[in-house]
Amino acid sequence: MSTVRLKKGFDIHLLGEINGQEVAFSSPAKSVAVVPDDFHGVIPRMEKKEGEHVAAGEPLYHDKNYEDIKVVAPVSGTVTEVRRGERRHIDAIVIAPEGNDAVTIDVKGDAMQVLCASGLWAMLRQRPYDVVPVPGVHPRDVFVTAFDSAPLAPDLDVVLGDKRQYIAKGVEVLNKFTDGKVYISIREGQSIDAPGAEVNTFVGPHPAGNAGVQAANLAPVGKGDVIWTLDIVTLARIGELFTTGKVSHDTVVAVNGEMVQEPRYVKTVMGADLATLLKNNLTDASASRIISGNVLTGVKVELEGWLRAPYRHITVIPENNKPDEFMGWASLNPKRYSIYRTFTTWLGGLKKPVSMDSRIKGGERAIVRTGEYDAMLPMDIYGEFLIKAIISGDIDKMEQLGIYEIAPEDFALAEFADTSKLELQHIVRVGLDKLRAEMS
């Protein structure tokens, strides 16, 4: 075990933190949904139609290009709607929960086929490109993050609960796919019993909890390399599958934020409807921004929406309800927040929880070389130059500047700090997709 100390980055402290580790039980979900956009790189081809019954763990659709990759139903019930958007894009597959039917998987066969059939393959991510891995391509190494450093993020030890017993089996399974190492990264004071894995401690501010940042500081990704990333909860699910033959879709989520009356951990099912999870727990639903995930990388959802698959977190902050603040950016209000010394907030320290709403507070403007991106990115790349290369579409420079190492989430903090107000995560996503198309 080694300790990696990161100096770059920044911790954002928001109101609405959970006190304690007690887990409450949610009411049964009235509806559950799977959103295909959560599994980037998978082009859905439906296997179930509206009105058909589906068992928990039964495939809803498969990937157009790799039919072995399945995305499965988290509950048993009836497919009530296949919601489509523009150009018949599948926005969501909605299930009305009913019964307890569940699929049992034969885990004695090929490990890749088992993971693909169970739906857990779709929960893995591959770098380069930050997509669901291509079957048959073995990773150089596998990186597992055991903590989340994002604002108001849940304690993954609480989310794990009694699933911790399956970690060792999960490591054993992942070691079958790689000739390299399975790395597990923990934070200071945390402990993990994982024979067969190399455990490293990370100390430092966000984004220290990002698997990509951990990989960049342990064994960076070069051109031609392929690695997998996942979190410790997914690792435990893999271990449970190969122990019991079933996939558990139960999950514990953190429900917190300034607009939540009682921030708490809630046990529910993946894809549960938010109306049930947030029932009678919002101070003012009409003035709230509901985010599935954290405030940096999460997805804005409506109260009628669902918990998105990659997230174990629901954050609720004030909506943009003060668009015409007196004096605007020139305001001398001592409550104005900035990570720089623009306002007087820094005099009282930046570790005190503060109130933030959904306003951007500024307009898009040209990139200025200030070193902002690099200060928020603890990776050996030049963030500003890489973003410029992506915008200009210069593939050679993108490769030279380290695009194979990154995912959109790695630039989320830089996007928060960016005085140019650019959508850096979107820019990175477009760049990765363009590069993947060029290389395929």
Short mmCIF file of C-alpha atoms in Angstrom, two decimals:
data_model
loop_
_atom_site.label_atom_id
_atom_site.label_comp_id
_atom_site.label_asym_id
_atom_site.label_seq_id
_atom_site.Cartn_x
_atom_site.Cartn_y
_atom_site.Cartn_z
CA MET A 1 0.00 0.00 0.00
CA SER A 2 1.16 3.51 -0.81
CA THR A 3 -0.19 6.97 -0.09
CA VAL A 4 -0.72 9.49 -2.89
CA ARG A 5 -1.02 13.12 -1.82
CA LEU A 6 -2.76 15.50 -4.21
CA LYS A 7 -2.47 19.25 -3.85
CA LYS A 8 -4.49 20.33 -6.87
CA GLY A 9 -8.27 20.48 -6.66
CA PHE A 10 -10.82 22.08 -4.38
CA ASP A 11 -13.51 20.97 -1.91
CA ILE A 12 -16.89 22.71 -2.25
CA HIS A 13 -18.84 22.77 0.99
CA LEU A 14 -22.61 23.13 0.56
CA LEU A 15 -25.52 23.32 2.98
CA GLY A 16 -27.58 20.18 3.44
CA GLU A 17 -25.00 17.62 4.51
CA ILE A 18 -26.13 14.33 6.08
CA ASN A 19 -25.34 13.89 9.75
CA GLY A 20 -24.82 10.29 10.75
CA GLN A 21 -24.95 6.99 8.86
CA GLU A 22 -28.46 5.76 9.60
CA VAL A 23 -30.30 4.38 6.56
CA ALA A 24 -34.05 4.92 6.15
CA PHE A 25 -36.28 2.71 4.02
CA SER A 26 -38.16 4.32 1.17
CA SER A 27 -41.74 3.47 0.29
CA PRO A 28 -41.99 1.03 -2.64
CA ALA A 29 -41.37 2.81 -5.91
CA LYS A 30 -44.50 3.55 -7.96
CA SER A 31 -42.47 3.37 -11.15
CA VAL A 32 -38.93 2.47 -12.11
CA ALA A 33 -37.09 3.59 -15.23
CA VAL A 34 -33.96 2.72 -17.19
CA VAL A 35 -32.45 5.63 -19.15
CA PRO A 36 -30.26 4.45 -22.08
CA ASP A 37 -28.23 7.68 -22.05
CA ASP A 38 -26.70 6.50 -18.76
CA PHE A 39 -24.75 3.84 -20.68
CA HIS A 40 -22.68 5.86 -23.11
CA GLY A 41 -21.51 3.91 -26.11
CA VAL A 42 -24.43 1.46 -26.09
CA ILE A 43 -26.94 1.83 -28.95
CA PRO A 44 -30.19 0.26 -27.69
CA ARG A 45 -32.18 -2.36 -29.56
CA MET A 46 -35.30 -3.26 -27.61
CA GLU A 47 -36.03 -6.82 -26.51
CA LYS A 48 -39.22 -5.93 -24.64
CA LYS A 49 -42.30 -4.09 -25.83
CA GLU A 50 -44.83 -1.95 -24.01
CA GLY A 51 -47.28 -4.11 -22.08
CA GLU A 52 -44.93 -7.07 -21.71
CA HIS A 53 -43.95 -8.54 -18.36
CA VAL A 54 -40.31 -8.46 -17.33
CA ALA A 55 -38.52 -10.15 -14.44
CA ALA A 56 -35.80 -8.46 -12.40
CA GLY A 57 -32.52 -9.08 -14.20
CA GLU A 58 -34.20 -9.86 -17.54
CA PRO A 59 -32.84 -7.91 -20.55
CA LEU A 60 -34.77 -4.85 -21.69
CA TYR A 61 -32.47 -4.16 -24.63
CA HIS A 62 -29.08 -5.03 -26.07
CA ASP A 63 -26.40 -3.06 -27.86
CA LYS A 64 -26.78 -2.76 -31.62
CA ASN A 65 -23.08 -3.36 -32.29
CA TYR A 66 -22.36 -5.92 -29.54
CA GLU A 67 -25.47 -7.99 -28.92
CA ASP A 68 -23.92 -9.69 -25.90
CA ILE A 69 -24.12 -6.41 -23.94
CA LYS A 70 -27.48 -6.33 -22.17
CA VAL A 71 -29.19 -3.71 -20.03
CA VAL A 72 -31.62 -5.39 -17.65
CA ALA A 73 -34.69 -4.51 -15.63
CA PRO A 74 -33.97 -3.60 -12.00
CA VAL A 75 -37.41 -4.85 -10.86
CA SER A 76 -40.09 -7.23 -12.00
CA GLY A 77 -43.25 -5.77 -13.46
CA THR A 78 -44.84 -4.50 -16.66
CA VAL A 79 -43.16 -2.28 -19.23
CA THR A 80 -45.69 0.56 -19.28
CA GLU A 81 -43.88 2.94 -21.63
CA VAL A 82 -40.95 3.17 -23.99
CA ARG A 83 -40.59 6.94 -24.01
CA ARG A 84 -39.08 8.33 -27.19
CA GLY A 85 -37.75 11.77 -28.08
CA GLU A 86 -36.48 13.35 -31.25
CA ARG A 87 -35.66 10.99 -34.13
CA ARG A 88 -37.17 8.15 -32.06
CA HIS A 89 -34.35 8.33 -29.55
CA ILE A 90 -35.24 6.19 -26.51
CA ASP A 91 -35.38 8.57 -23.53
CA ALA A 92 -36.59 6.11 -20.89
CA ILE A 93 -38.06 2.65 -20.41
CA VAL A 94 -40.66 2.80 -17.63
CA ILE A 95 -41.67 -0.22 -15.56
CA ALA A 96 -44.59 -0.56 -13.14
CA PRO A 97 -43.21 -2.78 -10.33
CA GLU A 98 -45.17 -5.95 -9.64
CA GLY A 99 -44.19 -9.25 -8.08
CA ASN A 100 -40.75 -10.58 -7.17
CA ASP A 101 -39.75 -12.54 -10.25
CA ALA A 102 -35.97 -12.57 -10.70
CA VAL A 103 -33.59 -14.15 -13.17
CA THR A 104 -30.93 -16.55 -11.92
CA ILE A 105 -27.72 -16.61 -13.97
CA ASP A 106 -25.41 -19.58 -14.45
CA VAL A 107 -22.07 -18.17 -13.29
CA LYS A 108 -20.02 -21.25 -14.24
CA GLY A 109 -19.55 -20.13 -17.83
CA ASP A 110 -17.28 -17.48 -19.36
CA ALA A 111 -16.95 -14.51 -16.99
CA MET A 112 -17.42 -11.96 -19.77
CA GLN A 113 -20.63 -13.61 -20.96
CA VAL A 114 -21.91 -13.73 -17.38
CA LEU A 115 -21.25 -10.03 -16.81
CA CYS A 116 -22.80 -9.08 -20.16
CA ALA A 117 -25.94 -11.16 -19.53
CA SER A 118 -26.36 -9.78 -16.01
CA GLY A 119 -26.27 -6.13 -17.08
CA LEU A 120 -23.25 -5.41 -14.90
CA TRP A 121 -20.97 -5.10 -17.92
CA ALA A 122 -22.86 -1.91 -18.82
CA MET A 123 -21.91 -0.47 -15.41
CA LEU A 124 -18.18 -0.62 -16.25
CA ARG A 125 -16.34 2.19 -18.02
CA GLN A 126 -13.41 1.98 -20.39
CA ARG A 127 -10.69 4.51 -21.01
CA PRO A 128 -9.98 5.78 -23.58
CA TYR A 129 -13.34 7.37 -24.53
CA ASP A 130 -15.17 6.81 -21.20
CA VAL A 131 -17.65 4.34 -22.68
CA VAL A 132 -18.99 0.89 -21.83
CA PRO A 133 -16.09 -1.51 -22.57
CA VAL A 134 -15.88 -3.41 -25.84
CA PRO A 135 -16.27 -7.17 -25.19
CA GLY A 136 -13.15 -9.18 -25.91
CA VAL A 137 -10.73 -6.31 -25.27
CA HIS A 138 -8.83 -7.06 -22.07
CA PRO A 139 -7.80 -4.07 -19.97
CA ARG A 140 -4.21 -3.35 -19.01
CA ASP A 141 -5.39 -2.59 -15.43
CA VAL A 142 -8.64 -2.11 -13.53
CA PHE A 143 -9.16 0.89 -11.22
CA VAL A 144 -11.75 0.82 -8.46
CA THR A 145 -12.56 3.90 -6.40
CA ALA A 146 -13.83 3.25 -2.87
CA PHE A 147 -14.76 6.84 -2.04
CA ASP A 148 -16.51 9.83 -3.56
CA SER A 149 -15.05 13.30 -2.98
CA ALA A 150 -17.71 15.35 -4.80
CA PRO A 151 -19.81 17.98 -2.94
CA LEU A 152 -22.28 16.36 -0.50
CA ALA A 153 -21.29 12.94 -1.86
CA PRO A 154 -22.44 9.82 0.00
CA ASP A 155 -20.10 7.76 2.11
CA LEU A 156 -19.63 4.64 -0.04
CA ASP A 157 -19.05 2.57 3.10
CA VAL A 158 -22.66 3.34 4.03
CA VAL A 159 -23.86 2.60 0.50
CA LEU A 160 -21.99 -0.73 0.57
CA GLY A 161 -23.56 -1.89 3.81
CA ASP A 162 -23.46 -5.68 4.12
CA LYS A 163 -22.33 -6.03 0.48
CA ARG A 164 -18.76 -5.53 1.70
CA GLN A 165 -18.49 -9.31 2.09
CA TYR A 166 -18.50 -9.69 -1.72
CA ILE A 167 -15.53 -7.40 -2.45
CA ALA A 168 -12.93 -10.17 -2.41
CA LYS A 169 -14.96 -12.25 -4.88
CA GLY A 170 -15.36 -9.22 -7.13
CA VAL A 171 -11.58 -8.72 -7.19
CA GLU A 172 -11.11 -12.39 -8.03
CA VAL A 173 -13.45 -12.03 -11.03
CA LEU A 174 -11.84 -8.85 -12.35
CA ASN A 175 -8.38 -10.41 -12.13
CA LYS A 176 -9.54 -12.89 -14.79
CA PHE A 177 -9.78 -10.06 -17.31
CA THR A 178 -6.38 -8.43 -16.88
CA ASP A 179 -2.74 -9.45 -16.81
CA GLY A 180 -2.06 -6.25 -14.87
CA LYS A 181 -3.38 -5.16 -11.51
CA VAL A 182 -6.70 -4.40 -9.87
CA TYR A 183 -6.16 -1.13 -8.01
CA ILE A 184 -8.49 -0.06 -5.21
CA SER A 185 -8.17 3.52 -3.99
CA ILE A 186 -9.32 4.48 -0.51
CA ARG A 187 -9.20 7.69 1.49
CA GLU A 188 -7.29 8.28 4.69
CA GLY A 189 -8.85 6.41 7.62
CA GLN A 190 -10.70 3.95 5.39
CA SER A 191 -9.90 0.24 5.21
CA ILE A 192 -10.68 -2.42 2.62
CA ASP A 193 -9.97 -6.16 2.82
CA ALA A 194 -9.36 -7.12 -0.80
CA PRO A 195 -6.92 -9.99 -1.41
CA GLY A 196 -5.59 -9.88 -4.95
CA ALA A 197 -5.86 -6.11 -5.29
CA GLU A 198 -3.36 -3.31 -4.72
CA VAL A 199 -4.86 -0.86 -2.24
CA ASN A 200 -3.66 2.76 -2.26
CA THR A 201 -4.62 5.71 -0.07
CA PHE A 202 -5.42 9.07 -1.64
CA VAL A 203 -5.19 12.29 0.36
CA GLY A 204 -6.32 15.58 -1.07
CA PRO A 205 -9.32 17.60 -2.24
CA HIS A 206 -11.83 16.78 -4.95
CA PRO A 207 -11.45 15.29 -7.58
CA ALA A 208 -9.28 12.85 -5.61
CA GLY A 209 -12.22 10.42 -5.62
CA ASN A 210 -12.41 10.21 -9.43
CA ALA A 211 -11.18 6.86 -10.74
CA GLY A 212 -9.54 8.61 -13.69
CA VAL A 213 -7.54 10.91 -11.43
CA GLN A 214 -6.45 7.91 -9.37
CA ALA A 215 -5.37 6.05 -12.52
CA ALA A 216 -3.42 9.08 -13.75
CA ASN A 217 -1.44 9.16 -10.50
CA LEU A 218 -0.82 5.40 -10.28
CA ALA A 219 -0.44 4.10 -13.85
CA PRO A 220 -1.34 6.69 -16.53
CA VAL A 221 -3.13 5.69 -19.73
CA GLY A 222 -1.11 6.02 -22.91
CA LYS A 223 -2.03 5.62 -26.56
CA GLY A 224 -2.96 2.00 -27.18
CA ASP A 225 -3.70 1.29 -23.51
CA VAL A 226 -7.15 0.24 -22.29
CA ILE A 227 -8.20 0.39 -18.65
CA TRP A 228 -11.51 -0.15 -16.85
CA THR A 229 -12.89 2.04 -14.09
CA LEU A 230 -15.71 1.40 -11.62
CA ASP A 231 -16.66 2.13 -8.04
CA ILE A 232 -16.55 -0.17 -5.04
CA VAL A 233 -20.34 -0.70 -5.04
CA THR A 234 -20.28 -2.09 -8.58
CA LEU A 235 -17.33 -4.29 -7.60
CA ALA A 236 -19.37 -5.72 -4.72
CA ARG A 237 -22.31 -6.36 -7.08
CA ILE A 238 -20.00 -8.34 -9.36
CA GLY A 239 -18.85 -10.40 -6.38
CA GLU A 240 -22.44 -10.99 -5.27
CA LEU A 241 -23.43 -12.14 -8.77
CA PHE A 242 -20.66 -14.74 -8.89
CA THR A 243 -21.51 -15.87 -5.35
CA THR A 244 -25.32 -16.09 -5.51
CA GLY A 245 -26.12 -16.12 -9.23
CA LYS A 246 -28.31 -13.05 -8.90
CA VAL A 247 -27.77 -9.33 -9.40
CA SER A 248 -28.90 -7.06 -6.61
CA HIS A 249 -30.51 -3.85 -7.84
CA ASP A 250 -31.19 -2.54 -4.36
CA THR A 251 -29.18 0.55 -3.54
CA VAL A 252 -28.65 3.16 -0.86
CA VAL A 253 -28.73 6.77 -2.00
CA ALA A 254 -27.90 10.02 -0.26
CA VAL A 255 -30.79 12.49 -0.42
CA ASN A 256 -29.41 15.87 0.60
CA GLY A 257 -28.92 19.50 -0.28
CA GLU A 258 -30.12 22.86 1.00
CA MET A 259 -33.74 22.32 -0.10
CA VAL A 260 -34.09 18.95 1.64
CA GLN A 261 -35.80 19.13 5.02
CA GLU A 262 -34.17 15.99 6.40
CA PRO A 263 -30.93 15.01 4.62
CA ARG A 264 -30.55 11.25 4.95
CA TYR A 265 -29.56 7.94 3.40
CA VAL A 266 -32.43 6.04 1.83
CA LYS A 267 -32.60 2.41 0.74
CA THR A 268 -34.41 2.00 -2.56
CA VAL A 269 -34.00 0.37 -5.96
CA MET A 270 -32.00 1.59 -8.96
CA GLY A 271 -34.19 3.74 -11.21
CA ALA A 272 -36.81 4.50 -8.55
CA ASP A 273 -39.14 7.44 -9.11
CA LEU A 274 -38.07 10.63 -7.36
CA ALA A 275 -41.58 11.57 -6.24
CA THR A 276 -41.49 8.62 -3.85
CA LEU A 277 -37.93 9.25 -2.67
CA LEU A 278 -38.53 12.96 -2.02
CA LYS A 279 -42.10 12.77 -0.74
CA ASN A 280 -42.72 15.33 2.04
CA ASN A 281 -39.01 16.08 2.27
CA LEU A 282 -38.62 19.27 0.20
CA THR A 283 -38.89 22.75 1.66
CA ASP A 284 -40.26 24.20 -1.60
CA ALA A 285 -40.54 21.90 -4.62
CA SER A 286 -41.36 24.76 -7.01
CA ALA A 287 -38.13 26.60 -6.11
CA SER A 288 -35.85 23.55 -6.18
CA ARG A 289 -33.33 22.23 -8.69
CA ILE A 290 -33.34 18.44 -8.41
CA ILE A 291 -30.14 16.73 -9.55
CA SER A 292 -29.61 13.00 -9.94
CA GLY A 293 -25.98 12.87 -8.86
CA ASN A 294 -23.82 15.66 -7.46
CA VAL A 295 -23.89 19.34 -8.38
CA LEU A 296 -20.82 19.05 -10.63
CA THR A 297 -21.53 16.00 -12.78
CA GLY A 298 -25.16 15.10 -12.08
CA VAL A 299 -28.17 15.39 -14.37
CA LYS A 300 -31.04 17.83 -13.87
CA VAL A 301 -34.29 15.89 -13.44
CA GLU A 302 -37.89 16.76 -12.69
CA LEU A 303 -39.80 15.58 -9.62
CA GLU A 304 -41.65 13.21 -11.98
CA GLY A 305 -38.30 11.74 -13.08
CA TRP A 306 -36.20 8.84 -11.81
CA LEU A 307 -32.95 8.04 -10.06
CA ARG A 308 -30.42 7.62 -12.85
CA ALA A 309 -28.39 4.40 -12.91
CA PRO A 310 -24.79 5.66 -12.43
CA TYR A 311 -25.64 7.77 -9.37
CA ARG A 312 -26.01 7.01 -5.68
CA HIS A 313 -26.92 10.55 -4.83
CA ILE A 314 -29.82 13.01 -5.16
CA THR A 315 -28.98 16.67 -4.56
CA VAL A 316 -31.59 19.41 -4.25
CA ILE A 317 -30.45 23.04 -4.33
CA PRO A 318 -32.31 26.35 -4.80
CA GLU A 319 -33.38 27.10 -8.35
CA ASN A 320 -32.36 30.30 -10.14
CA ASN A 321 -34.87 32.49 -8.32
CA LYS A 322 -32.86 35.74 -8.04
CA PRO A 323 -31.84 36.60 -11.61
CA ASP A 324 -31.70 40.35 -11.00
CA GLU A 325 -29.48 40.64 -7.95
CA PHE A 326 -28.62 44.22 -7.01
CA MET A 327 -25.34 45.36 -8.63
CA GLY A 328 -24.79 41.90 -10.11
CA TRP A 329 -21.13 40.82 -10.20
CA ALA A 330 -20.11 44.10 -8.52
CA SER A 331 -22.17 43.35 -5.42
CA LEU A 332 -20.39 43.81 -2.09
CA ASN A 333 -22.65 41.25 -0.38
CA PRO A 334 -20.37 39.39 2.11
CA LYS A 335 -22.26 36.15 1.37
CA ARG A 336 -21.12 36.11 -2.26
CA TYR A 337 -18.96 33.03 -2.87
CA SER A 338 -15.84 32.66 -4.93
CA ILE A 339 -12.93 30.25 -4.78
CA TYR A 340 -10.75 33.23 -5.67
CA ARG A 341 -10.32 36.38 -3.59
CA THR A 342 -12.89 38.25 -5.65
CA PHE A 343 -15.22 38.69 -2.68
CA THR A 344 -14.66 38.87 1.06
CA THR A 345 -15.95 35.32 1.70
CA TRP A 346 -12.42 33.94 1.77
CA LEU A 347 -11.65 35.94 4.93
CA GLY A 348 -13.85 33.57 6.92
CA GLY A 349 -12.40 30.50 5.23
CA LEU A 350 -13.91 28.39 2.48
CA LYS A 351 -14.65 25.30 4.55
CA LYS A 352 -17.88 26.68 6.01
CA PRO A 353 -20.99 25.29 4.25
CA VAL A 354 -22.55 27.90 1.98
CA SER A 355 -25.74 28.37 -0.01
CA MET A 356 -25.49 28.12 -3.79
CA ASP A 357 -28.25 28.15 -6.36
CA SER A 358 -28.29 27.10 -10.01
CA ARG A 359 -27.17 30.41 -11.52
CA ILE A 360 -24.08 30.51 -13.70
CA LYS A 361 -23.47 34.18 -12.81
CA GLY A 362 -21.78 35.17 -16.02
CA GLY A 363 -21.75 34.61 -19.74
CA GLU A 364 -19.53 32.59 -22.05
CA ARG A 365 -16.37 34.35 -23.14
CA ALA A 366 -12.99 33.60 -24.66
CA ILE A 367 -10.50 31.33 -22.86
CA VAL A 368 -7.85 33.28 -21.00
CA ARG A 369 -4.66 31.53 -19.90
CA THR A 370 -4.91 31.87 -16.14
CA GLY A 371 -3.99 28.33 -15.05
CA GLU A 372 -7.50 27.78 -13.64
CA TYR A 373 -7.99 24.40 -15.30
CA ASP A 374 -4.59 23.08 -14.28
CA ALA A 375 -5.13 24.12 -10.65
CA MET A 376 -8.30 21.99 -10.52
CA LEU A 377 -6.92 18.99 -12.39
CA PRO A 378 -4.43 16.75 -10.50
CA MET A 379 -3.30 15.00 -13.68
CA ASP A 380 -0.16 15.39 -15.73
CA ILE A 381 -1.87 17.17 -18.63
CA TYR A 382 -2.27 20.78 -19.73
CA GLY A 383 -6.00 21.32 -19.38
CA GLU A 384 -6.32 24.65 -21.19
CA PHE A 385 -4.32 23.50 -24.21
CA LEU A 386 -6.27 20.24 -24.37
CA ILE A 387 -9.62 22.05 -24.34
CA LYS A 388 -8.41 24.34 -27.15
CA ALA A 389 -7.28 21.34 -29.17
CA ILE A 390 -10.70 19.69 -28.73
CA ILE A 391 -12.55 22.86 -29.76
CA SER A 392 -10.37 23.23 -32.84
CA GLY A 393 -10.73 19.53 -33.71
CA ASP A 394 -6.97 18.94 -33.83
CA ILE A 395 -6.77 15.18 -33.23
CA ASP A 396 -2.97 15.01 -33.22
CA LYS A 397 -2.75 17.62 -30.47
CA MET A 398 -5.59 16.00 -28.56
CA GLU A 399 -3.61 12.76 -28.49
CA GLN A 400 -0.36 14.48 -27.52
CA LEU A 401 -2.05 16.41 -24.70
CA GLY A 402 -3.54 13.36 -22.99
CA ILE A 403 -7.15 12.98 -24.14
CA TYR A 404 -6.92 9.20 -23.70
CA GLU A 405 -6.63 9.67 -19.93
CA ILE A 406 -9.66 11.84 -19.30
CA ALA A 407 -13.42 11.67 -18.94
CA PRO A 408 -15.88 14.58 -18.76
CA GLU A 409 -16.11 14.25 -14.96
CA ASP A 410 -12.42 15.06 -14.62
CA PHE A 411 -13.10 18.57 -15.94
CA ALA A 412 -16.22 19.15 -13.82
CA LEU A 413 -14.40 21.06 -11.10
CA ALA A 414 -12.51 23.13 -13.67
CA GLU A 415 -15.88 23.98 -15.23
CA PHE A 416 -17.06 25.27 -11.85
CA ALA A 417 -13.95 27.42 -11.45
CA ASP A 418 -13.83 28.59 -15.07
CA THR A 419 -14.23 32.36 -15.43
CA SER A 420 -14.90 31.82 -19.15
CA LYS A 421 -18.08 29.88 -18.26
CA LEU A 422 -17.47 27.20 -20.88
CA GLU A 423 -19.28 23.85 -20.77
CA LEU A 424 -16.06 21.92 -20.40
CA GLN A 425 -17.68 18.54 -19.74
CA HIS A 426 -19.71 18.83 -22.93
CA ILE A 427 -16.62 19.88 -24.88
CA VAL A 428 -14.68 16.86 -23.58
CA ARG A 429 -17.58 14.51 -24.35
CA VAL A 430 -17.78 15.79 -27.93
CA GLY A 431 -14.01 15.46 -28.31
CA LEU A 432 -13.97 11.87 -27.03
CA ASP A 433 -16.84 10.85 -29.30
CA LYS A 434 -15.16 12.46 -32.31
CA LEU A 435 -11.87 10.74 -31.57
CA ARG A 436 -13.59 7.38 -31.12
CA ALA A 437 -15.39 7.79 -34.46
CA GLU A 438 -12.12 8.64 -36.18
CA MET A 439 -10.33 5.63 -34.70
CA SER A 440 -13.06 3.08 -35.40
#
